[in-house]
Structure formats: structure tokens, C-alpha cells
């Protein structure tokens, strides 16, 4: 009985989250698509023609997996950050806190909204890339698995940002100054093995490098290491971040007096 | 024996910075009561509601709602409560119906049942025709009624209302009163905090007055009002009066030639007052309380507490 009630509550939360970002879909979904098209036209074709191939594929094809996973991660992250911060700011987080919902369900509801937006943005980016690239699907399980777990990881990280943000400025700081640089330095535009030291060694410490490489393997069948390693590293990180988010929400940090 | 709907035992809350929210409060509200919680701003009313709903965490003490401990059995305790907070706390960009339906889902109602109940509660509060409209466009009073609808959607046994009629026009307030009376008659226990003392007097069968986190008076409404030391009456006279009459044991003030104010002590009947005034030729055309009786009681208890604190300090 309680399980069914939790199911209805979860459904209600997810519908609310999806409606929230679809109400402003131009603002929420289109920027990733526009950015990708610009990257593919300028770097993929105009500059890429001069660069030739990377690991045996056209440059546009080489950068596409990174652009897709960038869209997945940043959309999942910013969706939950803004949704959670907005709920705190306007106090409608109280709708959830006074209801008979355990903390893990509240975390799951917000995170799922972020995952859906992340995957939707990734799918749109892949779709608009078709005319510009030779889009392949080398390993379905690797592609979907890494996309899903990356979206979940970033959605949960976004919740932590939303929990601690004190102003709207704080909701974009981490995405702009931490996540995007880490993805760019994680081999999105070039093979990490071509980087000089110490950048090559530093890239090995960048968790987003594994995400980009794993996803690139899923789509193109090329990568520095086994995709399963990437997958389990991401699953482990997601469980840790999810555990932290659950603990903070259960303790009422920043949401209860 | 039936468990009280609400029970607080030695509950204390102190906020960061040292401000006292509640100081060792004991309170029981039996099931089925319409209970009023009064007090000046910052007295601890919203803190008490926050503690019941778990939005505020107690430093110590035990809090039970419908027999469930809110700290250890929070899910069960919250399932039997409906909450109308003081501040508007829904997403104003969402349509009215979606706000209520989502809350129904959070309480475990199936989508079909949630839609049905949403229709029913919006009808109850007079917002059925606004179901598809964004909450942004509602008036202040309508927003309050929307919060009441949201709190009722899962048929709670206990309804907590934190100043639910603040900013609501007279007609809306009376409609809300009727709704609350009907809910209470159906067995819903209601805890109401309000600044409108006439609202508390009209609705509540029992009351507590909070001041600086402590309960300074509590009991049945009628019993508390009976204990009022003095009530101030305003007398409208049939004929103008040039001088203020002097009656032993009564404080009389002449407001103007047509109006007197008299502090009537506890135990003295109005008939006796009229007889004594009649001796001086004073004829009364009309009579009213200067303040609502509950307001007088409220001010009296707060003043008693202030003088007691002053006495303790010297």
C-alpha cells in the first residue's frame, strides 16, 4: 500500500518537474542545440577540414560524443539546481516537506526531472547533428548506460548546488566555472594522449574525462579504456553523491529551521 | 482512551542567535476540537505550527500528531495532517488545478482520485472555475483559499491553519469560517492561529495564548472570557452630557457629550450599571464593547506577564 502511494507521489513529482522545464522549453532545451550546431559547423567542418582525422574518424564525428554528453550533463545539472533553488526561494519545497514523503523519494523526484531533461537535450543534439556528421551507434548498452548514469550523477550534483545556493548567481557558478572547463579539458575536442604533460596526467584525475571517453566508445567504438570501467566508476560516484544528497535532505540542511 | 489529536510535551526551540521560539511548552488538543492559538508577533505561533509539520526541528521534547511521534513516525504523522501556512508557498506559475493535484499525489492519491478530489475541494473553496488558470492571476484572498483546498485534498484528520484569512476580504473570511465550521462538525480537529481575535472568538471552542514562547493562558473559550477582569463598554447616550458622572468603584471617561466609556469590573452586571447611571439622569441609547472580549483578555494576559517579568527583574 505504502509502495503504491510512493509510486503516485513519485509520478506527481516527476510530472511537475517535466512540466516546469517544458513550460520554458525554448530557454531550457534550445541553447544546447544551437551551441552544438555552431560547434559542428565551425570546428567540425571549417576547422576540422584542416585538422584531418582523429583516431581514424572525421573531426566532426570525434567531437560529437563529447558535445552530446556535455548537453546531457549540463542540462541535468542546471535543471535540478534551478528547480531545487527555486523551490527553496519560493518556499514551495514546503509542499514536499509537509507531505508524508521520505527524503530519498524527494531526491529521486528532483533527480528524475533532471535526468529526463538531460537525456532529452542529448537526444535533440544527436538529432540535429545528423546532417553534419556520420552518426553511428557502435555499442547501444554503453551509449545508453553512460548517458543515463551521467545524467543521474549530474542531476544529483545539481541538487547539492540547489541546496547550498544562496542566490541565483550561485546556481550557475559551478556549471560555468567547474563543470564546463572539466568537460572541455576531459578530451572533448582532442585526444588526451596528444596533450603535453602535466595536462595529460591531470586529465587522468578528471572524472569527466572517463565520461567523455566512455560515451565516445559507445557511439564510435574508439576510446582509451574499457567502457565498463567508465560505467562502474560513474555508478560508484553517483551512489556517493546520491548518498550525500539524501543525507542532507533527510537532515533538513538549508530546508528546515 | 483516544489519543489527543495534538500533544506537545516539554517542547523547546531556540533559533540561531538565541531567539526563543518555544520554551518548554506542554499542550494537548483533543480530537474534534477547534483550537485557537493566539499571541503577539513573534510569540511562537508559527514556530509551533512548524514543529508540528516538521519544518522546524525541536531542540527537545516530544510532539505527537494523531498519536504518532513527528520525529520517529514522521510519515504516519504527516499523512493525517493538512497544512495551510502563513506565507503563500505554491509555484504561482502553475495552474490552480495542477497545484492541488500534485499535492494529492504527494499524499499517495492515485491520479484518478487526485483529479476527483481536486474538483471537489476547489468547488468547496469556490475556485472550481479557476482550475485551469495560472495561480499568478488569483487575488490574495483566492490564493489563501487555494492553500486551504490544497490542505484538504487528502481528507486530513487534523488541519493546521496559520493565519488563513490574513488579507482575505470580509465575504471571503465568512465563507472560510463556514467551511472550517463544517469541517470541524465533520470531526476534523482544527488548530488555528490568527491575529483576528473576533475570528478566534467566533470559531474556537478552546484557546491558548502564547507570549515569548510560553503559554500564558489556556482553556475553553467561554471559561477564559468569563475570567476577564474588566471589560470596557462604550455607551451612546440619549441626551448630551456636560459633565462626567462619578460613580464609586467605576472608572468612567467622557469621550464627547454623547459618549461615555466605562470599565466594568468582573462580577458587576450591566443592569446594575444602568441603575446607577439612571440615578444621575444618564439614559443610554446604545451599548458596545470597546474591544472584542478576547482582545481584552489577550491584552490583560500579556500585560500581566509583562508586569510579572518586570517584578522578577527588579
XYZ file of C-alpha atoms in Angstrom:
571
model
C 0.000 0.000 0.000
C 2.721 2.431 1.032
C 4.701 1.440 -2.061
C 1.750 2.344 -4.319
C 1.401 5.677 -2.507
C 5.094 6.368 -3.034
C 4.653 5.445 -6.700
C 1.874 8.033 -7.114
C 3.914 10.632 -5.244
C 6.971 9.964 -7.404
C 4.855 10.230 -10.558
C 3.422 13.523 -9.298
C 6.874 14.963 -8.611
C 8.259 13.893 -11.991
C 5.273 15.316 -13.895
C 5.709 18.599 -12.035
C 9.426 18.742 -12.880
C 8.908 17.910 -16.553
C 6.111 20.455 -16.900
C 8.388 23.022 -15.265
C 11.138 22.770 -17.879
C 8.748 22.269 -20.804
C 6.902 25.486 -19.904
C 10.078 27.331 -20.925
C 11.412 24.833 -23.491
C 12.967 27.498 -25.698
C 15.100 28.680 -22.796
C 15.733 25.206 -21.396
C 16.329 22.962 -24.405
C 17.308 25.057 -27.424
C 20.618 26.600 -26.218
C 22.369 23.192 -26.246
C 21.101 22.522 -29.759
C 22.216 25.906 -31.092
C 25.656 25.595 -29.447
C 26.162 22.127 -30.924
C 25.246 23.223 -34.423
C 27.730 26.096 -34.142
C 30.478 23.783 -32.855
C 29.854 21.273 -35.627
C 29.771 23.894 -38.385
C 32.764 25.936 -37.203
C 35.047 23.374 -35.572
C 33.754 20.192 -37.146
C 33.719 21.351 -40.745
C 35.578 24.606 -41.249
C 38.471 23.979 -38.818
C 38.081 20.191 -38.854
C 38.812 20.020 -42.584
C 42.277 21.390 -41.852
C 42.803 19.012 -38.923
C 42.011 15.807 -40.834
C 41.064 12.741 -38.795
C 41.353 11.956 -35.078
C 41.770 8.327 -34.046
C 40.713 7.376 -37.530
C 37.422 9.338 -37.693
C 36.470 12.763 -39.067
C 36.971 15.564 -36.571
C 33.233 16.396 -36.512
C 32.474 12.763 -35.630
C 35.212 12.798 -32.986
C 33.800 15.799 -31.087
C 30.112 14.814 -31.375
C 30.033 12.316 -28.434
C 31.568 14.940 -26.155
C 29.040 17.551 -27.283
C 26.145 15.180 -26.655
C 27.345 14.180 -23.193
C 28.046 17.865 -22.416
C 24.404 18.642 -23.246
C 23.202 15.706 -21.127
C 25.314 16.664 -18.105
C 24.782 20.433 -18.099
C 21.032 20.162 -18.708
C 20.566 17.564 -15.971
C 22.649 19.670 -13.598
C 21.092 23.060 -14.224
C 17.553 21.673 -14.250
C 17.792 20.309 -10.726
C 19.843 23.239 -9.423
C 17.262 25.767 -10.577
C 14.254 23.625 -9.658
C 15.519 22.999 -6.134
C 16.775 26.529 -5.547
C 13.514 27.948 -6.936
C 11.521 25.649 -4.659
C 13.532 26.875 -1.671
C 13.270 30.516 -2.698
C 9.510 30.453 -3.323
C 9.058 28.070 -0.392
C 7.107 25.509 -2.392
C 9.660 22.950 -1.231
C 7.393 23.004 1.841
C 4.692 21.252 -0.210
C 7.006 18.249 -0.249
C 8.383 18.625 3.270
C 4.978 18.629 4.970
C 3.776 15.657 2.897
C 4.397 12.069 4.042
C 7.391 11.597 1.772
C 10.725 10.128 2.788
C 13.830 12.129 1.874
C 15.021 9.573 -0.686
C 11.787 9.995 -2.629
C 12.141 13.782 -2.728
C 15.708 13.391 -4.008
C 14.561 10.809 -6.586
C 11.740 13.072 -7.822
C 14.004 16.067 -8.427
C 16.808 13.947 -9.899
C 14.457 12.214 -12.338
C 13.292 15.577 -13.667
C 16.947 16.448 -14.346
C 17.657 13.068 -15.953
C 14.704 13.442 -18.325
C 15.761 16.930 -19.376
C 19.402 15.823 -19.783
C 18.505 12.846 -21.960
C 16.022 14.902 -23.987
C 18.655 17.575 -24.630
C 21.191 14.867 -25.579
C 18.718 13.286 -27.996
C 17.969 16.669 -29.605
C 21.684 17.389 -30.004
C 22.198 13.966 -31.622
C 19.256 14.618 -33.932
C 20.474 17.980 -35.203
C 23.986 16.515 -35.649
C 22.775 14.010 -38.262
C 23.180 16.350 -41.264
C 26.688 17.363 -40.137
C 28.201 14.025 -39.042
C 28.303 10.354 -39.736
C 26.403 9.483 -36.539
C 26.949 5.858 -35.507
C 25.838 3.654 -32.655
C 28.631 1.184 -32.002
C 27.503 -0.154 -28.597
C 23.909 0.527 -27.536
C 24.290 -0.563 -23.904
C 27.445 1.521 -23.394
C 25.856 4.588 -25.007
C 22.594 4.438 -23.076
C 24.196 3.246 -19.839
C 26.789 6.019 -19.725
C 24.275 8.680 -20.802
C 21.813 7.576 -18.106
C 24.291 7.317 -15.279
C 25.970 10.616 -16.286
C 22.597 12.372 -16.288
C 21.803 10.901 -12.863
C 25.189 11.890 -11.436
C 24.875 15.474 -12.669
C 21.245 15.761 -11.604
C 22.193 14.746 -8.057
C 25.174 17.102 -8.072
C 22.794 19.837 -9.234
C 20.575 19.132 -6.245
C 23.520 19.757 -3.921
C 24.135 23.056 -5.713
C 20.443 23.966 -5.388
C 20.546 23.082 -1.716
C 23.503 25.328 -0.923
C 22.874 28.204 -3.363
C 22.136 31.491 -1.622
C 21.341 33.466 -4.787
C 20.641 32.915 -8.489
C 24.327 33.674 -9.163
C 25.278 30.607 -7.153
C 23.119 28.368 -9.346
C 25.345 28.898 -12.370
C 28.769 29.251 -10.753
C 29.616 25.545 -10.563
C 28.289 24.750 -14.043
C 30.171 27.648 -15.630
C 33.436 27.608 -13.721
C 33.844 23.937 -12.830
C 31.834 21.528 -14.959
C 32.207 23.049 -18.411
C 36.019 23.546 -18.090
C 36.390 19.998 -16.764
C 34.487 18.595 -19.746
C 36.492 20.729 -22.191
C 39.735 19.564 -20.543
C 38.432 15.985 -20.494
C 39.215 15.322 -24.132
C 36.059 16.698 -25.735
C 37.899 18.429 -28.601
C 41.097 16.376 -28.808
C 42.542 13.014 -27.751
C 44.056 13.387 -24.308
C 47.132 11.388 -25.374
C 48.088 14.329 -27.620
C 48.205 16.753 -24.726
C 51.548 17.770 -23.219
C 52.381 16.996 -19.608
C 51.219 17.843 -16.971
C 47.800 18.167 -18.715
C 47.774 14.534 -19.736
C 48.328 13.344 -16.151
C 45.839 15.871 -14.814
C 43.224 14.622 -17.285
C 43.526 11.173 -15.708
C 42.271 12.739 -12.441
C 39.317 14.370 -14.186
C 36.228 12.178 -13.753
C 34.602 13.822 -16.764
C 37.394 12.534 -18.993
C 36.141 8.998 -18.330
C 32.592 10.033 -19.096
C 33.540 11.555 -22.467
C 35.793 8.632 -23.416
C 33.216 6.027 -22.384
C 30.453 7.724 -24.328
C 32.740 8.143 -27.343
C 33.381 4.404 -27.228
C 29.630 3.736 -27.126
C 28.985 5.795 -30.251
C 32.181 5.353 -32.288
C 33.865 2.261 -30.872
C 37.064 4.178 -30.097
C 38.355 5.003 -26.629
C 41.274 4.856 -24.260
C 39.897 2.152 -21.982
C 37.055 -0.335 -21.421
C 33.681 1.353 -21.273
C 32.635 -0.879 -18.387
C 35.360 0.732 -16.219
C 33.914 4.137 -17.006
C 30.400 2.899 -16.298
C 31.205 1.489 -12.861
C 33.318 4.484 -11.868
C 30.331 6.686 -12.728
C 27.896 4.390 -10.882
C 30.112 4.498 -7.776
C 30.394 8.294 -7.914
C 26.627 8.594 -8.440
C 25.926 6.470 -5.364
C 28.253 8.619 -3.247
C 26.744 11.914 -4.481
C 23.222 10.485 -4.133
C 24.014 9.361 -0.592
C 25.224 12.840 0.331
C 22.120 14.450 -1.220
C 19.811 12.036 0.615
C 21.556 12.629 3.952
C 21.393 16.416 3.602
C 17.709 16.423 2.614
C 16.851 13.940 5.387
C 18.628 16.151 7.927
C 16.827 19.177 6.555
C 20.027 21.104 5.863
C 19.051 24.518 4.420
C 15.403 23.473 4.098
C 14.209 23.170 7.710
C 14.791 25.600 10.593
C -8.811 6.280 25.765
C -8.490 8.134 22.474
C -5.089 9.783 21.883
C -5.196 13.569 21.645
C -5.031 14.865 18.081
C -2.069 17.046 19.009
C 0.195 16.608 22.022
C 3.321 18.588 22.858
C 5.338 17.707 25.945
C 8.169 19.930 27.214
C 8.861 21.197 23.709
C 11.583 23.801 23.375
C 13.037 25.564 20.375
C 15.691 28.245 20.314
C 16.803 29.712 16.979
C 20.332 30.595 15.952
C 21.141 33.923 17.588
C 19.380 32.923 20.779
C 15.808 33.955 19.966
C 13.350 31.765 21.845
C 10.802 30.056 19.610
C 9.139 27.954 22.287
C 10.108 27.442 25.920
C 9.102 24.092 27.439
C 5.569 24.103 26.094
C 3.039 21.456 27.089
C -0.154 21.409 25.067
C -2.877 18.905 24.286
C -5.642 19.340 21.731
C -8.262 16.583 21.988
C -9.623 15.127 18.765
C -12.528 17.045 17.260
C -11.667 20.395 18.853
C -11.477 23.769 17.135
C -8.437 25.156 18.897
C -7.195 28.722 18.638
C -3.628 29.779 19.194
C -3.212 33.490 19.847
C -0.272 35.699 20.607
C 1.553 38.844 19.517
C 4.005 38.791 16.615
C 6.997 36.610 17.449
C 5.148 34.824 20.261
C 5.895 31.383 18.829
C 2.664 30.510 16.993
C 4.295 29.831 13.625
C 7.134 28.010 15.372
C 4.582 25.708 16.984
C 2.920 25.006 13.624
C 6.372 24.489 12.083
C 7.256 21.964 14.781
C 4.062 20.018 14.149
C 4.733 19.895 10.400
C 8.472 19.121 10.869
C 9.502 22.308 9.040
C 11.066 23.365 12.326
C 13.138 20.968 14.409
C 12.650 20.913 18.175
C 15.646 21.184 20.489
C 13.920 18.878 22.964
C 10.550 17.477 23.936
C 8.052 15.173 22.306
C 5.470 16.086 19.654
C 2.716 13.713 18.601
C 0.018 14.189 15.973
C -2.808 11.620 15.726
C -0.786 9.565 18.210
C 2.327 9.439 16.001
C 5.637 10.927 17.054
C 6.629 13.515 14.416
C 10.331 12.766 14.923
C 10.266 8.972 14.693
C 6.995 8.347 12.813
C 7.048 11.398 10.583
C 5.449 9.772 7.533
C 2.433 8.496 9.516
C 2.084 11.761 11.450
C 2.225 13.895 8.303
C -0.260 11.674 6.464
C -3.031 12.685 8.891
C -2.288 16.441 8.741
C -3.287 19.176 6.337
C -1.307 22.411 6.490
C -2.217 25.952 5.499
C 0.923 28.036 6.049
C 1.086 31.736 6.751
C 3.078 32.580 3.600
C 1.955 31.779 0.068
C 4.105 28.768 -0.772
C 2.989 27.361 -4.094
C 4.534 27.899 -7.505
C 2.499 30.809 -8.854
C 3.365 29.913 -12.455
C 1.427 26.661 -12.219
C -2.280 26.300 -12.916
C -4.550 26.079 -9.876
C -5.662 22.507 -10.625
C -2.090 21.265 -11.070
C -1.047 22.682 -7.692
C -3.804 20.793 -5.886
C -3.430 17.605 -7.942
C 0.305 17.477 -7.272
C -0.304 17.789 -3.539
C -2.846 14.960 -3.749
C -0.190 12.814 -5.419
C 2.315 13.625 -2.664
C -0.197 12.210 -0.187
C -0.429 8.994 -2.195
C -3.727 9.517 -4.035
C -3.989 7.762 -7.395
C -4.151 10.071 -10.456
C -7.893 9.411 -10.916
C -8.666 10.027 -7.234
C -6.408 13.099 -7.219
C -8.359 14.617 -10.133
C -11.693 13.882 -8.435
C -10.644 15.299 -5.072
C -9.133 18.360 -6.746
C -12.503 19.098 -8.339
C -14.279 18.621 -5.018
C -12.014 20.805 -2.891
C -11.845 23.581 -5.487
C -15.643 23.530 -5.508
C -15.632 23.699 -1.692
C -13.472 26.830 -1.638
C -15.164 28.457 -4.624
C -12.310 28.123 -7.113
C -13.729 25.450 -9.422
C -13.938 27.875 -12.335
C -10.242 28.785 -11.912
C -8.919 25.240 -12.213
C -7.038 25.802 -15.477
C -5.974 29.366 -14.711
C -2.432 30.163 -13.577
C -2.270 30.851 -9.838
C -0.420 34.057 -10.722
C -3.699 35.727 -11.672
C -5.521 34.959 -8.423
C -6.289 37.660 -5.882
C -4.711 37.465 -2.418
C -7.873 36.017 -0.914
C -8.168 33.431 -3.674
C -4.564 32.360 -3.087
C -5.422 31.775 0.570
C -8.418 29.696 -0.440
C -6.243 27.736 -2.847
C -3.927 26.854 0.047
C -6.924 25.653 2.054
C -8.059 23.494 -0.899
C -4.556 22.054 -1.180
C -4.515 21.196 2.531
C -7.888 19.432 2.333
C -7.263 17.338 -0.759
C -6.261 14.187 1.155
C -9.022 14.495 3.782
C -6.803 15.185 6.810
C -7.876 14.361 10.378
C -6.023 17.380 11.707
C -5.944 20.729 9.941
C -3.302 23.299 10.880
C -4.105 26.844 9.772
C -1.533 29.573 10.272
C -3.413 32.862 9.815
C -5.522 31.530 6.949
C -7.657 34.636 6.470
C -4.912 37.269 6.515
C -5.643 39.631 3.643
C -8.970 37.985 2.822
C -11.952 40.290 2.315
C -14.916 40.179 4.687
C -17.068 37.982 2.479
C -14.193 35.587 1.801
C -13.441 35.419 5.503
C -17.009 34.478 6.371
C -17.071 31.865 3.590
C -13.857 30.409 5.009
C -15.353 30.403 8.515
C -18.370 28.457 7.270
C -16.118 25.952 5.553
C -13.997 25.496 8.681
C -17.062 25.097 10.886
C -18.401 22.432 8.533
C -15.077 20.585 8.548
C -14.933 20.695 12.331
C -18.512 19.450 12.537
C -17.401 16.510 10.369
C -14.818 15.615 13.003
C -11.706 17.355 11.684
C -9.565 18.709 14.514
C -8.527 22.265 13.712
C -5.661 24.284 15.123
C -5.947 27.910 14.068
C -3.506 30.727 14.642
C -4.911 34.151 13.920
C -4.470 37.836 14.578
C -8.203 38.385 14.160
C -9.425 37.876 17.704
C -13.055 38.066 16.658
C -12.264 35.148 14.342
C -10.919 33.092 17.234
C -13.868 34.024 19.435
C -16.341 33.135 16.705
C -14.766 29.806 15.750
C -12.691 28.281 18.524
C -14.078 26.207 21.367
C -10.774 26.335 23.209
C -7.768 28.626 23.166
C -4.210 29.150 24.233
C -2.384 32.478 24.358
C 1.324 32.379 23.625
C 3.783 35.086 24.562
C 7.560 34.930 24.149
C 7.385 31.194 23.552
C 5.307 30.409 26.650
C 1.639 29.662 27.096
C 0.221 32.382 29.356
C -3.440 31.307 29.241
C -5.356 28.298 28.048
C -8.788 26.754 28.395
C -12.293 26.687 26.999
C -13.082 29.941 25.198
C -16.166 30.696 27.327
C -14.338 29.921 30.550
C -11.429 32.181 29.640
C -13.708 35.050 28.710
C -15.620 34.621 31.945
C -12.362 35.209 33.781
C -11.895 38.606 32.154
C -11.155 41.113 34.997
C -12.513 44.186 33.271
C -14.305 44.918 30.038
C -14.601 48.383 28.605
C -18.074 49.398 27.459
C -18.843 52.278 25.144
C -22.196 53.918 25.916
C -24.009 56.088 23.414
C -26.254 58.483 25.279
C -29.842 59.524 24.583
C -29.104 63.103 25.651
C -25.885 65.121 25.718
C -23.930 65.235 28.946
C -21.970 68.256 30.103
C -20.061 66.641 32.949
C -18.725 63.163 33.511
C -20.699 61.331 36.227
C -18.699 59.957 39.145
C -19.677 56.518 40.441
C -17.774 54.830 43.258
C -15.708 51.865 42.115
C -16.127 52.606 38.405
C -13.695 54.269 36.010
C -15.766 56.484 33.697
C -14.413 58.633 30.884
C -16.399 61.144 28.843
C -15.299 60.745 25.213
C -17.633 63.515 23.996
C -21.011 64.926 25.024
C -22.796 61.905 23.568
C -20.385 59.098 24.542
C -19.050 57.540 27.739
C -16.510 54.798 28.260
C -16.828 52.686 31.399
C -14.531 49.927 32.693
C -16.948 47.310 34.019
C -15.293 45.102 36.628
C -15.761 41.331 36.663
C -18.917 40.339 38.576
C -20.778 43.584 38.010
C -23.877 43.240 35.865
C -24.755 45.732 33.140
C -28.254 46.130 34.677
C -26.692 47.350 37.914
C -24.578 49.830 35.957
C -27.644 51.213 34.182
C -29.476 51.605 37.503
C -26.594 53.596 38.991
C -26.297 55.762 35.880
C -30.069 56.301 35.907
C -29.796 57.923 39.351
C -27.706 60.650 37.688
C -30.205 61.003 34.853
C -27.949 59.358 32.310
C -30.006 57.496 29.664
C -28.286 55.002 27.400
C -29.325 54.693 23.732
C -26.740 52.146 22.679
C -24.008 49.916 24.059
C -20.996 48.098 22.655
C -17.706 46.604 23.804
C -14.798 48.943 23.107
C -12.684 45.929 22.278
C -13.551 42.434 21.322
C -13.743 40.493 24.625
C -10.988 38.171 23.525
C -8.833 41.151 22.678
C -9.356 42.433 26.231
C -8.401 39.037 27.636
C -5.403 38.882 25.332
C -4.151 42.338 26.333
C -4.807 41.606 30.002
C -2.761 38.389 29.983
C 0.088 39.931 28.024
C 0.139 42.906 30.415
C 0.074 40.592 33.464
C 3.010 38.686 32.073
C 4.937 41.874 31.311
C 4.438 43.211 34.846
C 5.365 39.814 36.333
C 8.616 39.808 34.304
C 9.315 43.389 35.385
C 8.703 42.435 39.027
C 11.039 39.464 38.740
C 13.699 41.683 37.191
C 13.707 44.292 39.994
